[in-house]
Short mmCIF file of C-alpha atoms and ligand atoms in Angstrom, two decimals:
data_model
loop_
_atom_site.label_atom_id
_atom_site.label_comp_id
_atom_site.label_asym_id
_atom_site.label_seq_id
_atom_site.Cartn_x
_atom_site.Cartn_y
_atom_site.Cartn_z
CA MET Z 771 70.31 19.49 -80.40
CA LYS Z 772 70.86 22.31 -78.00
CA SER Z 773 69.35 24.89 -80.32
CA HIS Z 774 66.34 22.62 -80.99
CA THR Z 775 65.69 22.47 -77.25
CA CYS Z 776 65.97 26.22 -77.14
CA ARG Z 777 63.55 26.66 -80.01
CA ALA Z 778 61.09 24.22 -78.41
CA ALA Z 779 61.25 26.17 -75.16
CA LEU Z 780 60.69 29.42 -77.04
CA VAL Z 781 57.65 28.00 -78.84
CA ALA Z 782 56.27 26.70 -75.58
CA LEU Z 783 56.83 30.13 -74.05
CA LEU Z 784 55.06 31.91 -76.91
CA VAL Z 785 52.12 29.51 -76.69
CA ALA Z 786 51.93 30.02 -72.96
CA THR Z 787 52.18 33.81 -73.05
CA GLY Z 788 49.93 34.36 -76.07
CA PRO Z 789 51.08 36.77 -78.78
CA ALA Z 790 53.43 35.09 -81.24
CA GLU Z 791 56.00 37.22 -83.00
CA ALA Z 792 57.81 36.63 -86.24
CA THR Z 793 61.19 34.94 -86.01
CA GLY Z 794 64.13 36.48 -87.83
CA PRO Z 795 66.32 39.45 -86.99
CA ALA Z 796 64.86 39.72 -83.50
CA GLU Z 797 65.76 36.13 -82.64
CA ALA Z 798 68.65 37.11 -80.32
CA GLY Z 799 66.18 39.26 -78.39
CA HIS Z 800 63.81 36.31 -78.15
CA ASP Z 801 66.59 34.15 -76.76
CA ARG Z 802 67.26 36.72 -74.09
CA GLN Z 803 63.56 36.90 -73.32
CA ALA Z 804 63.37 33.11 -73.12
CA ALA Z 805 66.39 33.03 -70.83
CA ALA Z 806 64.85 35.69 -68.57
CA SER Z 807 61.56 33.78 -68.39
CA ALA Z 808 63.34 30.50 -67.76
CA ALA Z 809 65.04 32.19 -64.80
CA ASP Z 810 61.66 33.25 -63.39
CA PRO Z 811 60.08 30.27 -61.63
CA HIS Z 812 56.78 32.16 -61.26
CA PRO Z 813 55.75 34.26 -64.29
CA THR Z 814 52.32 34.11 -62.67
CA PHE Z 815 51.36 33.18 -59.11
CA THR Z 816 48.06 31.65 -58.00
CA VAL Z 817 46.67 31.29 -54.48
CA GLY Z 818 43.05 30.14 -54.35
CA THR Z 819 41.04 32.32 -56.76
CA ALA Z 820 43.78 35.00 -56.99
CA THR Z 821 46.12 34.76 -59.99
CA ALA Z 822 48.64 37.58 -60.34
CA GLN Z 823 51.01 38.42 -63.20
CA ARG Z 824 54.35 40.04 -62.42
CA GLY Z 825 53.74 43.56 -61.12
CA GLN Z 826 50.14 42.90 -60.02
CA LYS Z 827 48.25 42.95 -56.72
CA VAL Z 828 45.24 40.60 -56.95
CA TYR Z 829 42.43 40.06 -54.42
CA GLY Z 830 40.72 36.68 -54.02
CA ALA Z 831 39.85 33.87 -51.63
CA LEU Z 832 40.82 30.39 -50.52
CA LYS Z 833 37.67 28.35 -50.89
CA VAL Z 834 37.09 26.07 -47.92
CA PRO Z 835 34.57 23.58 -49.28
CA ALA Z 836 31.49 22.50 -47.31
CA GLY Z 837 31.76 19.12 -45.58
CA SER Z 838 30.30 17.91 -42.30
CA ASP Z 839 29.66 21.62 -41.64
CA ALA Z 840 29.55 24.81 -43.78
CA GLY Z 841 32.28 26.02 -46.11
CA TYR Z 842 33.59 29.60 -46.23
CA ASP Z 843 36.04 31.91 -48.00
CA ILE Z 844 39.39 32.90 -46.48
CA PRO Z 845 40.34 36.31 -47.98
CA VAL Z 846 43.75 36.48 -49.68
CA VAL Z 847 45.84 39.07 -51.51
CA VAL Z 848 48.71 38.08 -53.81
CA ILE Z 849 51.28 40.83 -54.46
CA HIS Z 850 53.40 39.42 -57.27
CA GLY Z 851 56.44 41.67 -57.42
CA ALA Z 852 57.74 43.17 -60.65
CA ARG Z 853 60.95 41.10 -60.22
CA PRO Z 854 61.49 37.47 -59.11
CA GLY Z 855 62.52 36.74 -55.53
CA PRO Z 856 61.44 34.87 -52.41
CA VAL Z 857 57.82 33.99 -51.67
CA LEU Z 858 56.81 35.31 -48.24
CA ALA Z 859 53.42 34.47 -46.71
CA VAL Z 860 52.04 36.61 -43.88
CA ALA Z 861 48.98 35.32 -42.00
CA SER Z 862 46.86 36.70 -39.18
CA GLY Z 863 43.44 36.23 -37.64
CA ALA Z 864 43.76 32.52 -36.81
CA HIS Z 865 42.24 33.93 -33.66
CA GLY Z 866 39.75 36.39 -35.13
CA SER Z 867 39.59 38.75 -32.16
CA GLU Z 868 43.37 39.43 -32.04
CA TYR Z 869 42.64 42.63 -33.90
CA ALA Z 870 45.97 44.48 -33.97
CA SER Z 871 47.56 41.64 -35.96
CA ILE Z 872 44.64 41.64 -38.41
CA ILE Z 873 44.88 45.42 -38.90
CA ALA Z 874 48.66 45.06 -39.42
CA VAL Z 875 48.02 42.87 -42.47
CA GLU Z 876 45.27 45.21 -43.70
CA MET Z 877 47.91 47.98 -43.56
CA LEU Z 878 50.31 45.88 -45.65
CA ILE Z 879 47.63 45.25 -48.29
CA ASP Z 880 47.59 48.98 -49.04
CA ALA Z 881 51.21 49.86 -48.32
CA VAL Z 882 53.10 47.27 -50.39
CA LYS Z 883 53.34 48.18 -54.09
CA PRO Z 884 54.12 45.34 -56.51
CA ASP Z 885 56.50 47.56 -58.52
CA ASP Z 886 58.73 47.86 -55.44
CA VAL Z 887 58.81 44.13 -54.68
CA ALA Z 888 61.29 41.45 -55.74
CA GLY Z 889 59.42 38.24 -55.01
CA THR Z 890 55.90 37.53 -53.91
CA LEU Z 891 53.90 38.48 -50.83
CA ILE Z 892 50.89 36.33 -49.92
CA LEU Z 893 48.66 38.10 -47.36
CA LEU Z 894 45.97 36.28 -45.35
CA PRO Z 895 44.50 38.90 -42.97
CA ILE Z 896 41.66 36.84 -41.44
CA ILE Z 897 42.00 33.07 -41.37
CA ASN Z 898 39.23 32.59 -38.80
CA VAL Z 899 36.37 34.54 -40.37
CA PRO Z 900 33.67 32.93 -38.15
CA SER Z 901 35.56 34.06 -35.01
CA PHE Z 902 35.97 37.58 -36.42
CA GLU Z 903 32.28 37.85 -37.33
CA ARG Z 904 31.02 36.52 -34.02
CA ILE Z 905 33.71 38.11 -31.77
CA THR Z 906 34.73 34.71 -30.40
CA PRO Z 907 38.15 34.45 -28.72
CA HIS Z 908 40.54 31.47 -29.09
CA VAL Z 909 38.44 29.19 -31.31
CA ASN Z 910 36.44 28.85 -34.51
CA PRO Z 911 32.85 28.92 -33.19
CA THR Z 912 31.75 26.56 -35.99
CA ASP Z 913 33.59 23.54 -34.54
CA ASN Z 914 35.06 24.96 -31.31
CA LYS Z 915 38.66 24.29 -32.45
CA SER Z 916 41.64 26.66 -32.22
CA MET Z 917 42.68 27.54 -35.76
CA ASN Z 918 46.35 27.26 -34.82
CA ARG Z 919 46.35 23.64 -33.59
CA PHE Z 920 45.07 21.43 -36.42
CA TYR Z 921 47.72 21.67 -39.15
CA PRO Z 922 48.51 20.31 -41.66
CA GLY Z 923 44.72 19.83 -41.78
CA ASP Z 924 42.36 17.23 -43.12
CA PRO Z 925 40.05 17.58 -46.16
CA LYS Z 926 37.58 15.20 -44.49
CA GLY Z 927 37.51 16.89 -41.06
CA THR Z 928 35.44 19.73 -39.63
CA GLN Z 929 35.70 23.33 -40.86
CA THR Z 930 38.98 24.11 -39.02
CA ASP Z 931 40.61 20.92 -40.37
CA ARG Z 932 39.50 21.70 -43.93
CA ALA Z 933 40.61 25.35 -43.71
CA SER Z 934 44.00 24.26 -42.34
CA TYR Z 935 44.33 21.76 -45.21
CA GLU Z 936 43.61 24.49 -47.82
CA ILE Z 937 46.19 26.83 -46.22
CA THR Z 938 48.82 24.06 -46.17
CA LYS Z 939 48.20 23.22 -49.83
CA GLU Z 940 47.77 26.74 -51.24
CA VAL Z 941 50.06 28.80 -49.03
CA ILE Z 942 52.62 26.69 -47.15
CA ASP Z 943 53.46 24.43 -50.08
CA GLN Z 944 54.03 27.49 -52.31
CA CYS Z 945 55.93 29.81 -49.98
CA ASP Z 946 59.60 29.98 -48.96
CA HIS Z 947 58.90 31.66 -45.59
CA LEU Z 948 55.93 32.39 -43.37
CA ILE Z 949 55.24 34.92 -40.64
CA ASP Z 950 52.20 34.12 -38.48
CA LEU Z 951 50.91 37.17 -36.60
CA HIS Z 952 48.98 36.96 -33.34
CA GLY Z 953 48.39 39.13 -30.27
CA GLY Z 954 46.64 39.26 -26.95
CA ASP Z 955 43.13 37.90 -27.42
CA LEU Z 956 40.10 39.57 -25.76
CA ASP Z 957 41.10 38.17 -22.36
CA GLU Z 958 44.89 38.58 -22.70
CA ASN Z 959 46.87 41.64 -21.56
CA LEU Z 960 49.99 40.88 -23.60
CA ARG Z 961 53.38 42.52 -24.15
CA PRO Z 962 54.76 42.20 -27.72
CA TYR Z 963 57.15 39.34 -28.53
CA SER Z 964 58.28 36.96 -31.25
CA TYR Z 965 58.96 33.22 -31.15
CA TRP Z 966 62.10 31.68 -32.58
CA THR Z 967 61.67 27.97 -33.30
CA VAL Z 968 64.77 25.82 -32.87
CA THR Z 969 64.67 22.74 -35.11
CA GLY Z 970 68.23 21.47 -34.64
CA ASN Z 971 69.02 22.16 -38.30
CA GLN Z 972 71.73 24.80 -37.83
CA LYS Z 973 71.38 26.43 -41.26
CA GLN Z 974 67.61 26.75 -41.04
CA ASP Z 975 67.74 27.96 -37.43
CA ASP Z 976 70.36 30.63 -38.27
CA PHE Z 977 68.15 31.79 -41.13
CA SER Z 978 64.98 32.05 -39.03
CA ARG Z 979 66.91 33.68 -36.16
CA ALA Z 980 68.09 36.43 -38.52
CA MET Z 981 64.48 36.93 -39.70
CA VAL Z 982 63.23 37.27 -36.11
CA LEU Z 983 66.01 39.77 -35.30
CA ALA Z 984 65.19 41.76 -38.46
CA PHE Z 985 61.48 41.81 -37.49
CA GLY Z 986 62.47 43.87 -34.47
CA LEU Z 987 60.38 42.92 -31.40
CA ASP Z 988 62.82 43.04 -28.49
CA HIS Z 989 61.54 39.99 -26.54
CA ILE Z 990 62.04 36.62 -28.21
CA ILE Z 991 60.75 33.30 -26.87
CA ILE Z 992 62.98 30.35 -27.78
CA SER Z 993 60.64 27.57 -28.81
CA ALA Z 994 62.40 24.19 -28.81
CA ASP Z 995 59.53 21.83 -27.99
CA ARG Z 996 57.35 22.14 -31.10
CA PRO Z 997 56.47 19.01 -33.13
CA LYS Z 998 59.12 17.79 -35.61
CA ASP Z 999 56.77 15.65 -37.72
CA PRO Z 1000 55.40 17.54 -40.77
CA LYS Z 1001 52.35 15.25 -40.76
CA ALA Z 1002 51.48 16.38 -37.22
CA SER Z 1003 52.75 19.96 -37.27
CA ARG Z 1004 49.75 21.41 -35.33
CA TYR Z 1005 50.77 25.10 -35.62
CA LEU Z 1006 50.82 27.17 -38.82
CA GLU Z 1007 54.41 28.35 -38.38
CA ASN Z 1008 55.44 24.80 -37.52
CA THR Z 1009 53.83 23.53 -40.72
CA ALA Z 1010 56.22 25.71 -42.73
CA THR Z 1011 59.20 25.08 -40.44
CA THR Z 1012 58.87 21.27 -40.54
CA ARG Z 1013 58.81 21.53 -44.34
CA GLY Z 1014 62.24 23.21 -44.31
CA LYS Z 1015 60.98 26.80 -44.70
CA PRO Z 1016 62.47 29.24 -42.14
CA SER Z 1017 59.47 30.94 -40.51
CA PHE Z 1018 58.32 32.48 -37.23
CA THR Z 1019 55.40 33.81 -35.17
CA ALA Z 1020 55.08 37.30 -33.66
CA GLU Z 1021 52.50 38.79 -31.31
CA ALA Z 1022 51.40 42.36 -30.49
CA GLY Z 1023 48.15 44.00 -29.47
CA ARG Z 1024 45.78 42.98 -26.69
CA SER Z 1025 42.39 42.76 -25.11
CA GLY Z 1026 40.17 44.11 -27.85
CA PRO Z 1027 40.78 47.70 -28.96
CA VAL Z 1028 43.28 48.22 -31.77
CA GLU Z 1029 46.23 50.25 -30.54
CA ILE Z 1030 47.50 51.49 -33.85
CA GLY Z 1031 51.09 51.48 -32.56
CA ASP Z 1032 50.88 47.70 -32.05
CA ALA Z 1033 49.50 47.14 -35.55
CA ALA Z 1034 52.20 49.44 -36.96
CA ARG Z 1035 54.97 47.52 -35.15
CA LEU Z 1036 53.83 44.25 -36.74
CA SER Z 1037 53.42 45.78 -40.16
CA ALA Z 1038 56.85 47.49 -39.93
CA GLY Z 1039 58.31 44.16 -38.78
CA VAL Z 1040 57.10 42.47 -41.96
CA ARG Z 1041 58.64 45.29 -44.06
CA ASN Z 1042 61.92 44.78 -42.17
CA VAL Z 1043 61.88 41.05 -42.95
CA MET Z 1044 61.10 41.78 -46.61
CA ALA Z 1045 64.13 44.08 -46.74
CA HIS Z 1046 66.23 41.45 -44.96
CA LEU Z 1047 65.17 38.86 -47.58
CA LYS Z 1048 66.11 41.36 -50.34
CA MET Z 1049 62.48 41.65 -51.44
CA GLY Z 1050 62.75 45.46 -51.49
CA GLY Z 1051 62.89 48.37 -49.10
CA THR Z 1052 65.51 49.45 -46.64
CA VAL Z 1053 67.20 46.97 -44.35
CA ALA Z 1054 66.53 48.16 -40.83
CA ALA Z 1055 69.24 47.63 -38.24
CA PRO Z 1056 68.62 44.23 -36.62
CA LEU Z 1057 68.21 44.00 -32.86
CA ARG Z 1058 71.47 43.92 -30.97
CA ASN Z 1059 70.43 42.93 -27.47
CA PRO Z 1060 67.00 41.31 -27.42
CA VAL Z 1061 65.72 39.60 -24.28
CA TRP Z 1062 65.81 35.85 -24.97
CA VAL Z 1063 63.12 33.92 -23.10
CA GLU Z 1064 64.10 30.28 -22.72
CA LYS Z 1065 60.97 28.97 -21.00
CA ILE Z 1066 57.31 29.90 -20.58
CA VAL Z 1067 55.54 29.05 -17.34
CA SER Z 1068 51.74 29.11 -17.70
CA LEU Z 1069 49.58 29.64 -14.61
CA THR Z 1070 46.09 28.17 -14.82
CA ALA Z 1071 42.96 28.62 -12.73
CA GLU Z 1072 42.38 25.84 -10.22
CA ARG Z 1073 38.64 26.61 -10.04
CA ASP Z 1074 35.85 28.81 -11.43
CA GLY Z 1075 35.71 32.33 -10.00
CA MET Z 1076 36.76 35.91 -10.56
CA PHE Z 1077 40.32 37.04 -11.38
CA HIS Z 1078 41.92 40.18 -9.94
CA PRO Z 1079 45.43 40.80 -11.36
CA THR Z 1080 47.94 42.53 -9.07
CA VAL Z 1081 50.64 43.13 -11.72
CA ASP Z 1082 50.55 44.54 -15.27
CA ARG Z 1083 51.91 42.98 -18.45
CA ASP Z 1084 55.70 43.27 -18.75
CA ALA Z 1085 56.19 43.34 -14.95
CA HIS Z 1086 59.36 41.62 -13.77
CA VAL Z 1087 58.38 39.31 -10.92
CA ALA Z 1088 60.42 37.41 -8.34
CA LYS Z 1089 59.85 33.74 -7.54
CA GLY Z 1090 56.91 33.56 -5.12
CA ALA Z 1091 55.62 37.05 -5.94
CA ARG Z 1092 51.86 37.43 -6.10
CA VAL Z 1093 50.52 38.18 -9.59
CA GLY Z 1094 46.80 38.03 -8.80
CA ILE Z 1095 43.99 36.70 -6.63
CA VAL Z 1096 41.05 34.48 -7.50
CA THR Z 1097 37.86 35.10 -5.52
CA ASP Z 1098 34.39 33.60 -5.63
CA TYR Z 1099 31.45 35.67 -6.88
CA LEU Z 1100 31.01 37.11 -3.33
CA ASN Z 1101 34.60 38.41 -3.23
CA ARG Z 1102 35.88 35.72 -0.83
CA PRO Z 1103 39.50 34.71 -1.61
CA LEU Z 1104 39.89 31.28 -3.22
CA GLN Z 1105 43.42 31.24 -4.64
CA ASP Z 1106 46.53 33.37 -4.27
CA VAL Z 1107 48.21 33.29 -7.67
CA VAL Z 1108 52.00 33.41 -7.29
CA ALA Z 1109 54.92 33.18 -9.70
CA PRO Z 1110 56.54 29.72 -9.43
CA GLU Z 1111 59.68 31.14 -11.07
CA ALA Z 1112 61.19 34.59 -11.53
CA GLY Z 1113 60.49 36.14 -14.92
CA ILE Z 1114 58.62 38.63 -17.09
CA ILE Z 1115 54.81 38.77 -17.34
CA MET Z 1116 54.41 38.05 -21.08
CA PHE Z 1117 50.64 38.26 -20.65
CA ILE Z 1118 48.15 38.30 -17.81
CA ARG Z 1119 44.43 37.70 -17.85
CA ALA Z 1120 42.69 40.97 -18.77
CA LEU Z 1121 39.16 40.08 -17.59
CA PRO Z 1122 37.58 39.01 -14.29
CA SER Z 1123 35.68 36.11 -15.97
CA LEU Z 1124 37.27 32.81 -15.08
CA LYS Z 1125 36.65 29.11 -15.58
CA LYS Z 1126 38.72 26.31 -14.13
CA GLY Z 1127 41.62 25.61 -16.49
CA ASP Z 1128 41.78 29.11 -18.02
CA THR Z 1129 45.24 30.67 -18.35
CA LEU Z 1130 45.83 33.35 -15.71
CA ALA Z 1131 49.30 34.48 -16.72
CA SER Z 1132 52.27 33.48 -18.82
CA ILE Z 1133 55.71 34.11 -17.28
CA GLY Z 1134 58.79 34.24 -19.47
CA VAL Z 1135 61.93 32.92 -17.81
CA VAL Z 1136 64.90 34.87 -19.18
CA LYS Z 1137 67.90 33.02 -20.57
CA MET Z 1138 70.95 34.03 -18.55
CA GLY Z 1139 74.03 35.06 -20.46
CA GLY Z 1140 72.06 34.77 -23.70
ZN1 ZN J 1480 46.50 33.94 -31.52
#
């Protein structure tokens, strides 16, 4: 009975892989081959239009179908390593003018060779193509929605909902881990940092913490207030995390121009995590003493006007310290912007343009004794 099952599996394998070979003296070899294939959960790997065999790098697209508005293609690369291993997805460009994070993934497309990889790397360099094309910060200009707030998506919604649905189905459901890369948008003067999401599941949280430390950015925001319901996960990282897949978000780059050092830090961070996950490469020394940020205080504009920052990104500010001034269009002071708590300027508004409700600065409150 056992050998029949084996033979059936072998026949199925030969049918699936094409060329049939004669049975006979080589049968022991076939059994080994069958065993090796049975141990490989992904002889091929498909994301959208990209199907890769082991040892291949394949370029394709996730097709977002037309609905109440236009459809579009989200570019994707599948690097299906020569040997089995974890499936890591790396996404950027949910905000299509956070350029350093996009260029980081472009760098990975060239740098990672499938022969060196154990496992599979799914690369999505530009989720929000309409934002990239039209240089629109924060949102998808097609439906005016942030492309990191509508997961797990909806096939019947507007373009952002449908794109989010495709990414959940094609990428999140197939990966073991996800890294979502962001950075300072056109109006954000940001210092680099990662987020570590705390779910309350000790094993998963230890796993994701080790990934964040391996990634290597030395400021880490502890994120404990993200949704727990996988049906209302909102964020991309959270969509993977609420499905039991240790994942995280990292940010570097700011305010338009690509500083190649920022892109390189993100790209090197991904290589570090790949090494940590035993997907290939050298394990870099994990961070020993990162700055843990336990709370983010966002300062918002009370009225329309013009913003004049008085501190730079990464400044350490005392409670009550001034971080900027809002004036009217005739340079008359309207609002003194002060820090309600002591902390680090994680980002500060990079442009004078200001509407009521815009974020002026984000202050990271450092965890003491952490
Ligand atoms: Zn972003």
